[in-house]
GROMACS .gro file of C-alpha atoms in nm:
model
  193
    1MET     CA    1   0.003   0.008   0.002
    2THR     CA    2   0.156   0.334  -0.097
    3ASN     CA    3   0.053   0.668   0.090
    4GLU     CA    4  -0.022   0.807  -0.272
    5LYS     CA    5  -0.378   0.915  -0.184
    6LEU     CA    6  -0.280   1.069   0.150
    7THR     CA    7  -0.020   1.288  -0.009
    8GLN     CA    8  -0.263   1.404  -0.211
    9PHE     CA    9  -0.533   1.445   0.018
   10PHE     CA   10  -0.292   1.709   0.184
   11GLN     CA   11  -0.234   1.939  -0.110
   12SER     CA   12  -0.614   1.949  -0.202
   13MET     CA   13  -0.675   2.082   0.138
   14GLY     CA   14  -0.420   2.392   0.139
   15PRO     CA   15  -0.131   2.515   0.053
   16ILE     CA   16   0.103   2.211   0.092
   17SER     CA   17   0.370   2.120  -0.194
   18ALA     CA   18   0.454   1.767  -0.306
   19GLY     CA   19   0.751   1.759  -0.102
   20GLN     CA   20   0.547   1.884   0.232
   21ALA     CA   21   0.306   1.664   0.169
   22ALA     CA   22   0.509   1.346   0.125
   23ASP     CA   23   0.727   1.420   0.444
   24ILE     CA   24   0.424   1.455   0.683
   25ALA     CA   25   0.274   1.102   0.489
   26SER     CA   26   0.624   0.968   0.631
   27VAL     CA   27   0.478   1.026   0.992
   28PHE     CA   28   0.188   0.828   0.912
   29VAL     CA   29   0.163   0.468   0.938
   30PRO     CA   30  -0.008   0.200   0.762
   31LYS     CA   31  -0.323   0.040   0.974
   32ALA     CA   32  -0.553  -0.222   0.845
   33ILE     CA   33  -0.913  -0.307   1.029
   34GLY     CA   34  -1.119  -0.593   0.950
   35LYS     CA   35  -1.461  -0.607   0.863
   36HIS     CA   36  -1.663  -0.522   1.189
   37GLU     CA   37  -1.381  -0.443   1.435
   38PHE     CA   38  -1.336  -0.088   1.591
   39LEU     CA   39  -1.112   0.188   1.519
   40LEU     CA   40  -1.255   0.323   1.865
   41GLN     CA   41  -1.526   0.199   2.086
   42ALA     CA   42  -1.687   0.425   2.346
   43GLY     CA   43  -1.559   0.486   2.653
   44ARG     CA   44  -1.202   0.507   2.527
   45VAL     CA   45  -1.007   0.805   2.462
   46SER     CA   46  -0.971   0.852   2.035
   47ASP     CA   47  -0.598   0.828   2.024
   48GLU     CA   48  -0.599   0.778   1.631
   49TYR     CA   49  -0.643   0.977   1.366
   50LEU     CA   50  -0.701   0.789   1.043
   51PHE     CA   51  -0.720   0.871   0.654
   52LEU     CA   52  -0.919   0.619   0.490
   53ASP     CA   53  -0.714   0.444   0.212
   54SER     CA   54  -0.991   0.234   0.119
   55GLY     CA   55  -1.325   0.016   0.257
   56PHE     CA   56  -1.633   0.186   0.473
   57MET     CA   57  -1.681   0.287   0.833
   58ARG     CA   58  -1.943   0.410   1.063
   59ALA     CA   59  -1.950   0.590   1.369
   60PHE     CA   60  -2.265   0.524   1.606
   61ALA     CA   61  -2.402   0.547   1.948
   62TYR     CA   62  -2.692   0.428   2.184
   63ASP     CA   63  -2.984   0.589   2.276
   64THR     CA   64  -3.135   0.594   2.582
   65ASP     CA   65  -3.329   0.293   2.461
   66GLY     CA   66  -2.998   0.115   2.407
   67HIS     CA   67  -3.035   0.118   2.015
   68ASP     CA   68  -2.753   0.210   1.819
   69VAL     CA   69  -2.805   0.545   1.605
   70THR     CA   70  -2.523   0.594   1.335
   71THR     CA   71  -2.390   0.947   1.355
   72GLY     CA   72  -2.162   0.948   1.059
   73PHE     CA   73  -2.041   0.740   0.774
   74TYR     CA   74  -1.675   0.762   0.627
   75ALA     CA   75  -1.527   0.648   0.287
   76SER     CA   76  -1.217   0.637   0.104
   77GLY     CA   77  -1.030   0.978   0.078
   78GLN     CA   78  -1.187   1.141   0.431
   79VAL     CA   79  -1.022   1.144   0.794
   80VAL     CA   80  -1.190   0.961   1.033
   81PHE     CA   81  -1.146   1.040   1.402
   82GLU     CA   82  -1.385   1.136   1.690
   83VAL     CA   83  -1.303   1.484   1.675
   84ALA     CA   84  -1.415   1.572   2.077
   85SER     CA   85  -1.255   1.279   2.252
   86PHE     CA   86  -0.916   1.307   2.037
   87PHE     CA   87  -0.873   1.692   2.098
   88ASN     CA   88  -1.042   1.716   2.454
   89ARG     CA   89  -0.867   1.395   2.570
   90THR     CA   90  -1.202   1.268   2.721
   91PRO     CA   91  -1.392   0.963   2.680
   92SER     CA   92  -1.537   0.910   2.393
   93GLN     CA   93  -1.928   0.855   2.326
   94GLU     CA   94  -1.941   0.696   1.981
   95TYR     CA   95  -1.793   0.398   1.845
   96ILE     CA   96  -1.644   0.365   1.481
   97GLN     CA   97  -1.668   0.037   1.334
   98ALA     CA   98  -1.554  -0.084   0.974
   99LEU     CA   99  -1.845  -0.203   0.770
  100THR     CA  100  -1.585  -0.340   0.535
  101ASP     CA  101  -1.211  -0.457   0.552
  102CYS     CA  102  -1.084  -0.153   0.543
  103THR     CA  103  -0.675   0.019   0.551
  104GLY     CA  104  -0.562   0.374   0.577
  105TRP     CA  105  -0.301   0.568   0.737
  106ALA     CA  106  -0.273   0.667   1.115
  107ILE     CA  107  -0.084   0.925   1.331
  108THR     CA  108  -0.091   0.936   1.741
  109HIS     CA  109  -0.227   1.263   1.908
  110GLN     CA  110   0.090   1.310   1.996
  111GLN     CA  111   0.259   1.261   1.677
  112LEU     CA  112  -0.037   1.505   1.528
  113ASN     CA  113   0.006   1.785   1.765
  114ALA     CA  114   0.417   1.776   1.720
  115LEU     CA  115   0.366   1.819   1.351
  116PHE     CA  116   0.093   2.125   1.394
  117HIS     CA  117   0.353   2.296   1.607
  118ALA     CA  118   0.633   2.180   1.362
  119ARG     CA  119   0.483   2.272   1.021
  120PRO     CA  120   0.281   2.585   1.003
  121GLU     CA  121   0.151   2.430   0.658
  122PHE     CA  122  -0.004   2.156   0.839
  123ARG     CA  123  -0.191   2.352   1.059
  124GLU     CA  124  -0.362   2.505   0.785
  125PHE     CA  125  -0.424   2.161   0.651
  126GLY     CA  126  -0.559   2.061   0.989
  127ARG     CA  127  -0.766   2.380   1.023
  128ALA     CA  128  -0.907   2.347   0.654
  129VAL     CA  129  -1.045   1.961   0.802
  130LEU     CA  130  -1.222   2.106   1.120
  131VAL     CA  131  -1.378   2.355   0.954
  132ARG     CA  132  -1.536   2.130   0.656
  133GLY     CA  133  -1.630   1.912   0.902
  134TYR     CA  134  -1.808   2.167   1.120
  135ALA     CA  135  -1.993   2.258   0.805
  136ALA     CA  136  -2.110   1.923   0.723
  137LEU     CA  137  -2.224   1.865   1.070
  138LYS     CA  138  -2.408   2.203   1.091
  139SER     CA  139  -2.573   2.115   0.782
  140ARG     CA  140  -2.673   1.772   0.886
  141MET     CA  141  -2.819   1.928   1.198
  142LEU     CA  142  -3.030   2.171   0.988
  143ALA     CA  143  -3.127   1.930   0.759
  144LEU     CA  144  -3.281   1.650   1.027
  145ILE     CA  145  -3.453   2.009   1.124
  146THR     CA  146  -3.570   2.132   0.773
  147GLU     CA  147  -3.566   1.855   0.553
  148PRO     CA  148  -3.800   1.591   0.484
  149ALA     CA  149  -3.684   1.241   0.501
  150ALA     CA  150  -3.712   1.175   0.106
  151ALA     CA  151  -3.478   1.502   0.055
  152ARG     CA  152  -3.212   1.410   0.344
  153TYR     CA  153  -3.204   1.050   0.150
  154ALA     CA  154  -3.157   1.175  -0.189
  155SER     CA  155  -2.835   1.393  -0.031
  156LEU     CA  156  -2.681   1.130   0.159
  157LEU     CA  157  -2.710   0.921  -0.203
  158ARG     CA  158  -2.579   1.216  -0.355
  159ALA     CA  159  -2.267   1.265  -0.126
  160SER     CA  160  -2.162   0.907  -0.118
  161PRO     CA  161  -2.321   0.689  -0.391
  162GLU     CA  162  -2.180   0.395  -0.239
  163ILE     CA  163  -2.329   0.405   0.025
  164LEU     CA  164  -2.582   0.077  -0.041
  165GLN     CA  165  -2.336  -0.100  -0.144
  166HIS     CA  166  -2.146  -0.080   0.197
  167ALA     CA  167  -2.396  -0.025   0.484
  168PRO     CA  168  -2.716  -0.200   0.573
  169LEU     CA  169  -3.073  -0.030   0.524
  170LYS     CA  170  -3.122  -0.040   0.953
  171THR     CA  171  -2.798   0.136   0.974
  172ILE     CA  172  -2.876   0.429   0.697
  173ALA     CA  173  -3.226   0.447   0.822
  174SER     CA  174  -3.087   0.525   1.239
  175TYR     CA  175  -2.849   0.779   1.039
  176LEU     CA  176  -3.136   0.981   0.887
  177GLY     CA  177  -3.352   0.957   1.151
  178VAL     CA  178  -3.602   0.752   1.052
  179THR     CA  179  -3.747   0.386   1.084
  180ASP     CA  180  -3.645   0.066   0.876
  181THR     CA  181  -3.996   0.081   0.745
  182SER     CA  182  -4.046   0.501   0.659
  183LEU     CA  183  -3.662   0.402   0.499
  184SER     CA  184  -3.805   0.143   0.283
  185ARG     CA  185  -4.165   0.336   0.120
  186ILE     CA  186  -3.917   0.635   0.132
  187ARG     CA  187  -3.677   0.371  -0.164
  188LYS     CA  188  -4.018   0.269  -0.350
  189GLY     CA  189  -4.114   0.696  -0.409
  190ASN     CA  190  -4.385   0.678  -0.128
  191PRO     CA  191  -4.233   0.830   0.131
  192PRO     CA  192  -4.423   0.882   0.497
  193LYS     CA  193  -4.675   1.171   0.538
   0.00000   0.00000   0.00000
């Protein structure tokens, strides 16, 4: 496995030259996560910052009734970590699990901070990743309030067309905030009223 996608990702997010991107990527180590294995479990502090090279993952938490609710999906080319736990050094309330066999490039919290302090161009990259993530989270929160479930489903398919190949419908339904039955009706073109 080469880190070519990782170096391209660094360059796509900000003013990082090819040489700088290669130097930064050299600090990351390859990581494989088997289908159904966890990158993070609730109660543990998130200590890995993972660039997902291949595969599909999800984040989830348990609601007060004990049902797992998907809070995020991650596809190839994305960064995977639990932001609050990672930066605040507090136990996570979420799980992050591989839905398929996954490969990626990982770095620890300590190594990431060292890079941020040593490399101004990497600080800019980190800022860009967090801003993009915050904007996506805000958009998702607003969509849950302002858009019908059918529109949220259509948006998810546009953003991540491969999701139906990798995520069970129950998982997609929980992410959209609907029941399995409602999602089934939406997929058949008869959204719930």
